[in-house]
Short mmCIF file of C-alpha atoms in Angstrom, two decimals:
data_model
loop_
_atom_site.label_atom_id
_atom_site.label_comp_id
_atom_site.label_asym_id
_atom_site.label_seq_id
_atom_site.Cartn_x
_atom_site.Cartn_y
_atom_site.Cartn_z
CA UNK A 1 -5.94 14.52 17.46
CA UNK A 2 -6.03 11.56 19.43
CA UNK A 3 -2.44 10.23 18.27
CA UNK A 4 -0.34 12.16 19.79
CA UNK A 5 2.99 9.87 18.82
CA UNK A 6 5.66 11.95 17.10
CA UNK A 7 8.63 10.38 14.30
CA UNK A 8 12.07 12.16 13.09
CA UNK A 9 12.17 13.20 9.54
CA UNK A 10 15.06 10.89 8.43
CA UNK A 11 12.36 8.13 9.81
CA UNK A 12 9.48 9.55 7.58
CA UNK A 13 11.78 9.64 4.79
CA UNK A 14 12.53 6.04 5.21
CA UNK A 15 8.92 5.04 5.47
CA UNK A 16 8.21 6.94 2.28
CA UNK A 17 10.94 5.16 0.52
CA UNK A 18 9.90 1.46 1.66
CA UNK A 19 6.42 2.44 0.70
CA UNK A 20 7.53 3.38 -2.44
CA UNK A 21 9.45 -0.02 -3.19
CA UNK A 22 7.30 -2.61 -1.50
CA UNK A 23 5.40 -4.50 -3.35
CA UNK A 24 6.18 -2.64 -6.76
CA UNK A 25 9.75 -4.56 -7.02
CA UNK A 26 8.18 -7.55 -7.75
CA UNK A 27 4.75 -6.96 -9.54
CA UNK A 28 5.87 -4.02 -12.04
CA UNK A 29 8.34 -4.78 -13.83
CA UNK A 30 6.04 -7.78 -15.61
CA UNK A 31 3.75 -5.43 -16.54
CA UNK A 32 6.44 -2.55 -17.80
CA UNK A 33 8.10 -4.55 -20.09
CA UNK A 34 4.65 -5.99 -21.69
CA UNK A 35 3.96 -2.75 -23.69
CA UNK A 36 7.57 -0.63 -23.18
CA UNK A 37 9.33 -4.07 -23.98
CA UNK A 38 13.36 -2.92 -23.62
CA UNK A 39 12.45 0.53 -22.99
CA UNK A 40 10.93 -0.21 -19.48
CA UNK A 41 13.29 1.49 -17.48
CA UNK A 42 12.45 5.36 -19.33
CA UNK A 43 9.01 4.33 -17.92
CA UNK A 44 10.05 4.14 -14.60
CA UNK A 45 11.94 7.77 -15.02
CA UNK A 46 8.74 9.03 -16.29
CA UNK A 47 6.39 7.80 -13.67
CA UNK A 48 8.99 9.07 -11.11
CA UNK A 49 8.65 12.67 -12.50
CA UNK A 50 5.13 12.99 -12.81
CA UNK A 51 4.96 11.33 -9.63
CA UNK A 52 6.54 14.41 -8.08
CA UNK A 53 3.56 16.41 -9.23
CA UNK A 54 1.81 14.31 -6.88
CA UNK A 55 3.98 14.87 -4.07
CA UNK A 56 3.30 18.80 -4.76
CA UNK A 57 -0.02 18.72 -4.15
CA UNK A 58 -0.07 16.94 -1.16
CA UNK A 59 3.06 18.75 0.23
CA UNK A 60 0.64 21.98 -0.49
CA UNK A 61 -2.17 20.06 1.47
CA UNK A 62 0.41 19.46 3.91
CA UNK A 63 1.64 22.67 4.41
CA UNK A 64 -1.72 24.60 4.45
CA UNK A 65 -3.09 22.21 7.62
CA UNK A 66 0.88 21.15 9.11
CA UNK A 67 -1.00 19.94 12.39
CA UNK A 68 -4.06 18.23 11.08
CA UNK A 69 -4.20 14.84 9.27
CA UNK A 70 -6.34 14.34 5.66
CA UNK A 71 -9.39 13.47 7.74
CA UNK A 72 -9.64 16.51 9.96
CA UNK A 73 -9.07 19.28 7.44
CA UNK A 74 -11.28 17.38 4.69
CA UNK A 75 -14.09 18.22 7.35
CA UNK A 76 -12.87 21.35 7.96
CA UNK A 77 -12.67 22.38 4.47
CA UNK A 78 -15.48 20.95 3.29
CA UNK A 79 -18.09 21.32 6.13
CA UNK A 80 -18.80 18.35 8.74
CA UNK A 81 -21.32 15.59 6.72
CA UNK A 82 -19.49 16.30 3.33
CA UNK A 83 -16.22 16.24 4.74
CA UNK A 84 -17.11 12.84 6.59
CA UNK A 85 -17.89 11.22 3.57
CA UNK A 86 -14.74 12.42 1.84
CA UNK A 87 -13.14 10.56 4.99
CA UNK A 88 -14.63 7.79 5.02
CA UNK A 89 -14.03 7.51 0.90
CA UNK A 90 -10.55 7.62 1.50
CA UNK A 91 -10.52 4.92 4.26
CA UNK A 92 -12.30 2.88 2.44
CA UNK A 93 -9.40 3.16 -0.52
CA UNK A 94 -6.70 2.96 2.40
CA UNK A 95 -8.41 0.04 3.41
CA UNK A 96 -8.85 -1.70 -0.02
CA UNK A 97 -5.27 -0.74 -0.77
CA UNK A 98 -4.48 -2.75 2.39
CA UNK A 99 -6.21 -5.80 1.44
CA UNK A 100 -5.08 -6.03 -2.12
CA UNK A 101 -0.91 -6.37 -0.08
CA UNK A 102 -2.24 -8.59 1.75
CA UNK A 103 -3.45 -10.53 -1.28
CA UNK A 104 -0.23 -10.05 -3.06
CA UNK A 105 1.67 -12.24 -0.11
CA UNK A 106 -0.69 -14.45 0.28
CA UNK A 107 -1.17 -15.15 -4.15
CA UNK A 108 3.38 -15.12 -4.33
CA UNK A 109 3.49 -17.20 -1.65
CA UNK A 110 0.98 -20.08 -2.58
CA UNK A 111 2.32 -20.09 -6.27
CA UNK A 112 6.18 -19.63 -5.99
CA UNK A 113 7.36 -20.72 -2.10
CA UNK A 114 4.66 -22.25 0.21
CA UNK A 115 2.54 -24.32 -3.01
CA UNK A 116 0.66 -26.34 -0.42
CA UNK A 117 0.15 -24.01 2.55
CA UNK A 118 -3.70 -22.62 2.47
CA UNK A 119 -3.55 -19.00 2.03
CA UNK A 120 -5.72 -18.26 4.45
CA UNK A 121 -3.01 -19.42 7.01
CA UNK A 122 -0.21 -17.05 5.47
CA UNK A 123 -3.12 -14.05 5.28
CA UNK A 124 -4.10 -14.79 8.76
CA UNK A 125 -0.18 -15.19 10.41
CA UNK A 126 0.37 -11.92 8.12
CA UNK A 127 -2.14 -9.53 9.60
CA UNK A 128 -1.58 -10.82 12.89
CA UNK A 129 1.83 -9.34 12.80
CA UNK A 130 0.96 -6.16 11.43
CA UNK A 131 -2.25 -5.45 13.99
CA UNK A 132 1.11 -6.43 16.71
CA UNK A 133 2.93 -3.37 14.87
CA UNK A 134 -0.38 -0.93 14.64
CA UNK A 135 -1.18 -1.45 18.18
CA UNK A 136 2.37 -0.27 19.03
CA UNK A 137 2.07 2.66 17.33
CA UNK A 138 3.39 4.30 14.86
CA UNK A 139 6.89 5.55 16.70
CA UNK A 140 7.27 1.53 16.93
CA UNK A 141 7.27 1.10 13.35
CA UNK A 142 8.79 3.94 12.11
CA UNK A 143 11.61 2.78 14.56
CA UNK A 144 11.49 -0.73 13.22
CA UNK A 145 11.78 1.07 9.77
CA UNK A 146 15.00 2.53 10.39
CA UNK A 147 16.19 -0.99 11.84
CA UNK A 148 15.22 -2.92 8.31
CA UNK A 149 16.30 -0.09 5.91
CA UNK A 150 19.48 -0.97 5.65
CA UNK A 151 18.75 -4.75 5.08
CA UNK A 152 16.28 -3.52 2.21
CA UNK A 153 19.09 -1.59 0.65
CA UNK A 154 21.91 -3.90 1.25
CA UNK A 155 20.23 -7.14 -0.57
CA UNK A 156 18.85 -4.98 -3.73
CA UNK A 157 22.60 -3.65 -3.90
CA UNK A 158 24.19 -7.19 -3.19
CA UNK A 159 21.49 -8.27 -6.18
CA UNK A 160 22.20 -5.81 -8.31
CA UNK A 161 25.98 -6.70 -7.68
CA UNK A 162 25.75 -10.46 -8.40
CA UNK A 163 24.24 -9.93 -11.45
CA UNK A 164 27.04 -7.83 -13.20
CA UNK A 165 28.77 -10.85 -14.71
CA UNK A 166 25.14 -11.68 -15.99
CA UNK A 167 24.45 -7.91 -18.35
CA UNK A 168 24.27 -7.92 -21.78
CA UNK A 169 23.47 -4.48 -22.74
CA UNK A 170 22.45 -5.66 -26.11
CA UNK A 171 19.18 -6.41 -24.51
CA UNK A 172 18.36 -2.47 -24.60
CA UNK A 173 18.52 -2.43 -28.00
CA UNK A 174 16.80 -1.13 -29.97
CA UNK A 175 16.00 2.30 -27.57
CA UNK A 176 12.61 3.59 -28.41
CA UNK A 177 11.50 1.05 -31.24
CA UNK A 178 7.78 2.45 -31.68
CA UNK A 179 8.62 5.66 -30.73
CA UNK A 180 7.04 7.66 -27.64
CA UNK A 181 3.81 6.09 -27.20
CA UNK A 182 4.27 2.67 -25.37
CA UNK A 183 6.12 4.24 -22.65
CA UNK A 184 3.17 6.95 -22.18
CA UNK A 185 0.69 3.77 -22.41
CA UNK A 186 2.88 1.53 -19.55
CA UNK A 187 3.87 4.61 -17.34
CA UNK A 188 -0.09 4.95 -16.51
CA UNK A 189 -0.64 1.96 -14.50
CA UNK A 190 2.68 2.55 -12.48
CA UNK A 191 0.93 6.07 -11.32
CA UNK A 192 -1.42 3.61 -10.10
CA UNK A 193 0.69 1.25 -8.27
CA UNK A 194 2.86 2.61 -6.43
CA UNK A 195 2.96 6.73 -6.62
CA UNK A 196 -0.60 7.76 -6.08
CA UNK A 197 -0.75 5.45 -3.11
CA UNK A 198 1.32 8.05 -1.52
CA UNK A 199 -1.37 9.99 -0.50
CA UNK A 200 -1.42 7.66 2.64
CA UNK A 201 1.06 9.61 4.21
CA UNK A 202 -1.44 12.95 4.40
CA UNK A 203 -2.35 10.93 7.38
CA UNK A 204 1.00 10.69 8.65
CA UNK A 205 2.56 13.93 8.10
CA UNK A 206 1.08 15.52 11.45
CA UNK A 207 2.93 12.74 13.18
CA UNK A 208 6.54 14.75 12.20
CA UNK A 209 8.56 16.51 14.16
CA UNK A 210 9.88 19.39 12.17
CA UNK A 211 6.53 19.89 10.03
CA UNK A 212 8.20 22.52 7.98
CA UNK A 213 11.08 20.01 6.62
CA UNK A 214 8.79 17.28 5.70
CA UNK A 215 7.55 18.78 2.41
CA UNK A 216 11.85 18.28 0.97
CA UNK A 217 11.91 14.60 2.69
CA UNK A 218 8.81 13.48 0.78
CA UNK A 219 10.20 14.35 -2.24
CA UNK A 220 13.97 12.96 -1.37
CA UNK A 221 11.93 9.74 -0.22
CA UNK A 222 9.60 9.38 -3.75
CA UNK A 223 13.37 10.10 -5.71
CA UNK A 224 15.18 7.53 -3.88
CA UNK A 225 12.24 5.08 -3.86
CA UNK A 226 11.70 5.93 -8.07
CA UNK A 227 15.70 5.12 -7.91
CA UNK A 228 15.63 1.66 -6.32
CA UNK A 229 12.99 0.87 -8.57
CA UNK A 230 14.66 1.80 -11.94
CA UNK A 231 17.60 -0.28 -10.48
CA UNK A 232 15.36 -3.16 -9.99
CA UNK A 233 13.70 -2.54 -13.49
CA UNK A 234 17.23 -1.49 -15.74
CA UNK A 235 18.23 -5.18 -14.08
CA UNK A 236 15.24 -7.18 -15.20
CA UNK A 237 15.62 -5.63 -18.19
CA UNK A 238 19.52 -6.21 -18.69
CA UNK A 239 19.68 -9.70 -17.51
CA UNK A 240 16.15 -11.11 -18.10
CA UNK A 241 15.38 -9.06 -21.54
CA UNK A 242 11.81 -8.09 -22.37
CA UNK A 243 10.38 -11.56 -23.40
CA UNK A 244 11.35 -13.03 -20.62
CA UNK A 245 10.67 -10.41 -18.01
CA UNK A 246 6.86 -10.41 -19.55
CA UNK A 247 6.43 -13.76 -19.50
CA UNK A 248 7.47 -13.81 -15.79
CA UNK A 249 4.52 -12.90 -13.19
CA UNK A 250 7.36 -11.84 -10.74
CA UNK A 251 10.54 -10.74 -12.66
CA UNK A 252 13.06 -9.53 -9.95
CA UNK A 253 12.27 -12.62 -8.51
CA UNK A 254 13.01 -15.18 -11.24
CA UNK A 255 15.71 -12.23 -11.89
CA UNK A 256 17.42 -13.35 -7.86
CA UNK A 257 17.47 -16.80 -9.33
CA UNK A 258 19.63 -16.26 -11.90
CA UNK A 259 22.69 -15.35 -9.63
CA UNK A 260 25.50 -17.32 -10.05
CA UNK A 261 28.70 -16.45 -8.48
CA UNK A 262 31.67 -19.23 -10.13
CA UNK A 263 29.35 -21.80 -8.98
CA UNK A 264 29.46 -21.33 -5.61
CA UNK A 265 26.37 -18.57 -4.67
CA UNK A 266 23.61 -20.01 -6.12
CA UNK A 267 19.69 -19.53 -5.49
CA UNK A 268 19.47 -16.38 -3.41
CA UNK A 269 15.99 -15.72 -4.21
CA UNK A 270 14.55 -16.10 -1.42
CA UNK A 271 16.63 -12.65 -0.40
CA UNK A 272 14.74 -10.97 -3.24
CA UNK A 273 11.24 -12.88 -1.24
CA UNK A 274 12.68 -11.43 2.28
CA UNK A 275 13.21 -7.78 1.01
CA UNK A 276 9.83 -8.01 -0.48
CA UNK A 277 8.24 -9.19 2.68
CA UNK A 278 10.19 -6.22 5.06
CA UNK A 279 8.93 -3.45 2.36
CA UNK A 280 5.16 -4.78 1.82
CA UNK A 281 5.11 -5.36 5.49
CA UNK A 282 5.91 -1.70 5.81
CA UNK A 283 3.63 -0.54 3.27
CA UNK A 284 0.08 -2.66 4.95
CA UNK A 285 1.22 -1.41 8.08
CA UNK A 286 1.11 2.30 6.99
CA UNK A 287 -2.33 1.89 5.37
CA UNK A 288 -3.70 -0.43 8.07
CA UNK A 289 -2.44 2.50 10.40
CA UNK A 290 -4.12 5.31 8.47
CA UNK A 291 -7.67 3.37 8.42
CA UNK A 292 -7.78 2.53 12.29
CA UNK A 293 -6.50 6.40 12.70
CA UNK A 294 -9.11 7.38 9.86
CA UNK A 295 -11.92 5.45 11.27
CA UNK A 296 -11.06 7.24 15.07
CA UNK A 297 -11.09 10.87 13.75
CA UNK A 298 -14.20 10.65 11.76
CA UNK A 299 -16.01 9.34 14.77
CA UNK A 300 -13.94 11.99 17.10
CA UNK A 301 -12.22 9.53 19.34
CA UNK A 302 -9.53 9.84 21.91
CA UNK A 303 -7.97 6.23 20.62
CA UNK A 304 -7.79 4.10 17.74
CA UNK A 305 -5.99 0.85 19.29
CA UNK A 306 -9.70 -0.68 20.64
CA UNK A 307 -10.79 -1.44 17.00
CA UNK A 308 -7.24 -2.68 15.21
CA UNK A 309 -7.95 -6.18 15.91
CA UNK A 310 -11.69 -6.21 14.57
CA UNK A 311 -10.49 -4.51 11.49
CA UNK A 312 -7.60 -7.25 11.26
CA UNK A 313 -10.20 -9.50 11.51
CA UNK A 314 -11.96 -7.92 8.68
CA UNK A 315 -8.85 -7.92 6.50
CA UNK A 316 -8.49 -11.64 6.48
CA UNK A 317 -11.42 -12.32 4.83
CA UNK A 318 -11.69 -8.96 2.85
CA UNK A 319 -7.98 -10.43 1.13
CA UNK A 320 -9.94 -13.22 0.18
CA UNK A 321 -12.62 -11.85 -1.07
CA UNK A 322 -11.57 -8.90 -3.38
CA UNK A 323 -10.50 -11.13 -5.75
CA UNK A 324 -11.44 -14.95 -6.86
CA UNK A 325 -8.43 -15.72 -9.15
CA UNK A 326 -4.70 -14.35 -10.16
CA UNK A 327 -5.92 -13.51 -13.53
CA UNK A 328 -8.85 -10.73 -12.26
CA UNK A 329 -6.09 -9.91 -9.58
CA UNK A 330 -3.63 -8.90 -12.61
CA UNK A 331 -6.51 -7.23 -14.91
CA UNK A 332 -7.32 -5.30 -11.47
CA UNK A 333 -3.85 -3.87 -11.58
CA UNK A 334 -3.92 -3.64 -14.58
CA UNK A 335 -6.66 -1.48 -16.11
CA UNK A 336 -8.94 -0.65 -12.53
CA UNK A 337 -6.29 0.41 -10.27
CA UNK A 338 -4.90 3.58 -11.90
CA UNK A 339 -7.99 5.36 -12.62
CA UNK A 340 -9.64 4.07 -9.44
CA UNK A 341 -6.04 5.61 -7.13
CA UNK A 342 -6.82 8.78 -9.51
CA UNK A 343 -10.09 9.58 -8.06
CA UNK A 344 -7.85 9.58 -4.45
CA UNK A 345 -4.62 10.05 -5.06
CA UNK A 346 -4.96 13.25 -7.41
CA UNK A 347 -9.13 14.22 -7.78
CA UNK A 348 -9.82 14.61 -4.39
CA UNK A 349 -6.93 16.00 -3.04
CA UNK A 350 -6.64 18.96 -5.94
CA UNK A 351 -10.36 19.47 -5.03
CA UNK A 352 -9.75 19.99 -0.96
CA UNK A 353 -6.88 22.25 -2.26
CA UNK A 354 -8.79 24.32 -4.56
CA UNK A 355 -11.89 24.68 -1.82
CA UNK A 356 -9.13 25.45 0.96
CA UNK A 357 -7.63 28.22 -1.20
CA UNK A 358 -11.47 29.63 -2.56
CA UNK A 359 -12.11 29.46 1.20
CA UNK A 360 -8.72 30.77 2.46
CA UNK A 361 -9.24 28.23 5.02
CA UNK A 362 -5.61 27.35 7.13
CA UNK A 363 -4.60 24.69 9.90
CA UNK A 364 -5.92 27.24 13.27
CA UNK B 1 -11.45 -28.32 9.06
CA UNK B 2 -14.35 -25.83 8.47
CA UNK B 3 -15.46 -26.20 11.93
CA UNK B 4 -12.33 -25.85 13.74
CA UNK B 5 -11.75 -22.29 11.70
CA UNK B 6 -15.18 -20.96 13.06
CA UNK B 7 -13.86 -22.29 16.72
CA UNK B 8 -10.99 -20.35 16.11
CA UNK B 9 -12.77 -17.16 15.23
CA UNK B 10 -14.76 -17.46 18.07
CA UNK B 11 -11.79 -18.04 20.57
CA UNK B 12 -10.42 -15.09 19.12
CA UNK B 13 -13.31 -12.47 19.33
CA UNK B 14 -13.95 -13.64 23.02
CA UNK B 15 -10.11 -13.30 23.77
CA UNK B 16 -10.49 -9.77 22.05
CA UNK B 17 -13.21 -8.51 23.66
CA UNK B 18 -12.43 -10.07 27.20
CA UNK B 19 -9.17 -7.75 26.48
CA UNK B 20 -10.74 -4.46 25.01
CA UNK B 21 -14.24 -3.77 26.54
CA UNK B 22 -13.61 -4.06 30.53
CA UNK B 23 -11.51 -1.06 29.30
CA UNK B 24 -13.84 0.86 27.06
CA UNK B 25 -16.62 0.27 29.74
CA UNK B 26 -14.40 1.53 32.84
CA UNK B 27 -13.86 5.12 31.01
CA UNK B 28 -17.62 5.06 29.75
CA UNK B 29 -16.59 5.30 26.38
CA UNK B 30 -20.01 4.33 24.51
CA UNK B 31 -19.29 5.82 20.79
CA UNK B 32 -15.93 3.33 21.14
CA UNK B 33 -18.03 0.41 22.52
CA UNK B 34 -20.77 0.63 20.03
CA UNK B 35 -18.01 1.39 17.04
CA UNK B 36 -16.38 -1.80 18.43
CA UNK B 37 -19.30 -4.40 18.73
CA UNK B 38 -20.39 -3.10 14.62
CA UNK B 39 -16.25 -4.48 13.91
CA UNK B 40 -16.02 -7.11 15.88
CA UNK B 41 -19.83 -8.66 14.47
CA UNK B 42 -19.37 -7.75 11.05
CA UNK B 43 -15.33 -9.43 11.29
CA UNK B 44 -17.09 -12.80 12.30
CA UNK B 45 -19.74 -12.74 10.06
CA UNK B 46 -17.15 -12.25 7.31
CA UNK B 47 -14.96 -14.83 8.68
CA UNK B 48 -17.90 -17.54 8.86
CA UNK B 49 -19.06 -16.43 5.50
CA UNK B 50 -15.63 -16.90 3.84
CA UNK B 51 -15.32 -20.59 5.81
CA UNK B 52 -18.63 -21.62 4.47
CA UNK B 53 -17.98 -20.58 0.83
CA UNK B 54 -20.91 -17.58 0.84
CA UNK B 55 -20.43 -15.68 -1.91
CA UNK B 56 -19.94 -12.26 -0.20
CA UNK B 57 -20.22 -9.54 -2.96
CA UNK B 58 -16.69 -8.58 -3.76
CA UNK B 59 -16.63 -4.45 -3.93
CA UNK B 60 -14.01 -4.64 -6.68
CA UNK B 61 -16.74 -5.48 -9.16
CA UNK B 62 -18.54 -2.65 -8.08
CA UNK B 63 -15.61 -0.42 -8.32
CA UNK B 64 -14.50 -2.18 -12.04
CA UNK B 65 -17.80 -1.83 -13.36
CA UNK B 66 -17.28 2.08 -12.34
CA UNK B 67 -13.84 2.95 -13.33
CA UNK B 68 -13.78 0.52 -16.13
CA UNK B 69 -14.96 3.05 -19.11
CA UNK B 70 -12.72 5.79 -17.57
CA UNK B 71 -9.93 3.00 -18.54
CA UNK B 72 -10.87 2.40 -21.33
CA UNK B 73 -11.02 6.73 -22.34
CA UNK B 74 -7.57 6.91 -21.20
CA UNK B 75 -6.26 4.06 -23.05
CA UNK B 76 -7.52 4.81 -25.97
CA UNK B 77 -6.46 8.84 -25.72
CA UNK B 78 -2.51 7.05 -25.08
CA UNK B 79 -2.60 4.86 -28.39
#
């Protein structure tokens, strides 16, 4: 394994937390509250608990190869040109997955902060920061992690705070209107976006210290992450209501705006645009991280740190190509994304865990 | 403007390789050096493309037009 770098549990935790939170605190809650109008936040509990499932199986993965990332045992389990292709499959999804964040900066910040800013310039100063973290390696960011957390969790407690005066829980009501069904219907694309994305980390879990432990702090990371989000989402819901939250393309963020503290604390959104930054930041950095490391394992390298700059030259334009407006951005979300993360995030993995058992094939 | 960009992408692959491949060549590392080249070629190319408004084939559509009536199964097993 040519990264030999090694991270604390309490910093893997963390990571799996941001991962969980970035990006999905400002693009799910929109499309929640579209089809489980005031009942949005039993969504998030739902998706949270089936996400755990998730988390099983690649705990299981984890645990049956505790030295060996998703690209080595894939070829182990599944023999050498099979396995490859498996590999590069999956880097190619890291790799999408990376692009679409990038995307997601570059579409927020041309419509809501920066209107006249080209977005190639905000994609461009974007990925040049994250190759900086990639090439530091992955104790860097994990470190840098640990520095931010508390920032992340401070402002989305501080938010949450300021907007007491601003609840009406009237805006619940009525609980469970059309029964069961719209909450099953809008809990599928949030398996999408952001728990099946967590089987990034299969490429991180090697990197841990005290293998044996990280199976309990990937679930305690998913929970906490599944708990910041149902904060984020019970708030929209509470001071925004369902209509409005819909409407909205970014909720929590028109949800920042409406703080109002006797007058005096006024328009702290762009705190709601800075935690969003730290966490996505965090989460293209982990999947930018896992292709470079993908891409080096496959090919049986000693290093991966030659190639991050091509492939963040690659990104750029691969941001701006995956998708020519906001509207096939959304329906991509929307109705692709899910079934597409299934193939990765739950197929393929059950299927190397089903061969590896047939095969009773461990980590040597 | 499009002309400074491709400038710009230039000035950057030189700087790049001027700082990778001295190193890749000195421990013979050809898999790496070939592996590298394929990126670095394939990053320009994109990065003219995109300046000059090619229409590079977006793999989305691909992947829509693949996972699109799996969707659709799923949605309509959830109404």
């Amino acid at each position: 394994m040519p990264e030999k770098e090694k991270i604390f549990l309490h910093q893997f935790t963390l990571l799996v937390i941001i991962f969980t939170i970035g990006s999905t605190v400002l693009v799910t809650p929109s499309g929640l509250s579209r089809v489980a109008r005031q009942d949005a936040w039993m969504v998030v509990i739902l998706a949270t608990s089936v996400a755990m499932m998730f988390v099983w199986i690649y705990n299981s993965l984890g645990k049956r190869f505790p030295e060996m990332t998703l690209v080595e045992y894939s070829e182990q389990i599944l023999g050498k040109w099979l396995g490859k292709i498996v590999s590069l499959l999956f880097i190619s999804y890291f790799f999408l997955l990376a692009s679409l964040l990038v995307r997601e900066i570059g579409d927020f910040m041309t419509t809501q902060i920066m209107p006249e800013t080209p977005i190639h310039a905000i994609h461009a100063i974007f990925v040049f920061i994250m190759v900086m973290g990639v090439r530091y390696g992955l104790e860097t960011f994990a470190r840098a992690a640990e520095i931010f957390f508390p920032w992340i969790l401070g402002f989305i407690l501080f938010l949450s705070f300021a907007l007491v005066p601003e609840i009406d829980l009237q805006r619940m009501e009525p609980i469970l209107e059309r029964g069961i069904k719209p909450i099953l219907q809008a809990s599928f694309p949030m398996l999408g976006l952001p728990f099946l994305e967590l089987v990034v980390f299969l490429m991180i879990l090697p990197a841990i210290q005290q293998t044996k432990k990280a199976a309990k702090a990937f679930y305690i990371g998913t929970l906490i992450g599944g708990s910041v989000l149902l904060l984020v989402t019970l708030m929209t819901v509470f001071v925004l209501g369902p209509a409005l939250a819909t409407n909205q393309m970014y909720p929590s963020y028109v949800l920042a705006k409406k703080v109002n503290i006797g007058g005096f604390l006024q328009r702290v959104e762009a705190i709601m645009a800075g935690i969003w930054f730290m966490t996505i930041y965090f989460k293209v950095t982990i999947c930018f991280f896992a292709t470079a490391l993908g891409l080096a394992q496959i090919f049986k390298m000693q290093d991966f740190r030659f190639m991050v700059f091509p492939l963040g030259m690659i990104l750029v334009p691969l941001s701006l190509i995956i998708s020519p407006n906001i509207v096939y951005f959304n329906t991509l979300l929307r109705d692709i994304w899910t079934p597409y993360s299934l193939t990765y995030g739950l197929f393929l993995p059950l299927l190397l865990l089903v061969v590896a058992a047939i095969r009773k094939q461990k980590s040597k | 403007m499009g002309f400074f960009v491709i400038i710009g992408i230039l000035i950057l692959s030189i700087v790049v390789s001027i700082v990778e491949i001295p190193r890749l060549r000195k421990q013979n590392q050809k898999k790496e050096l070939w592996l590298f080249s394929f990126l670095l070629l394939l990053a320009v190319g994109m990065g003219v493309s995109v300046t000059f408004h090619v229409n590079l084939p977006n793999p989305f559509d691909t992947i829509t037009a693949i996972y699109k009536p799996l969707n659709d199964v799923i949605q309509k097993g959830l109404q």
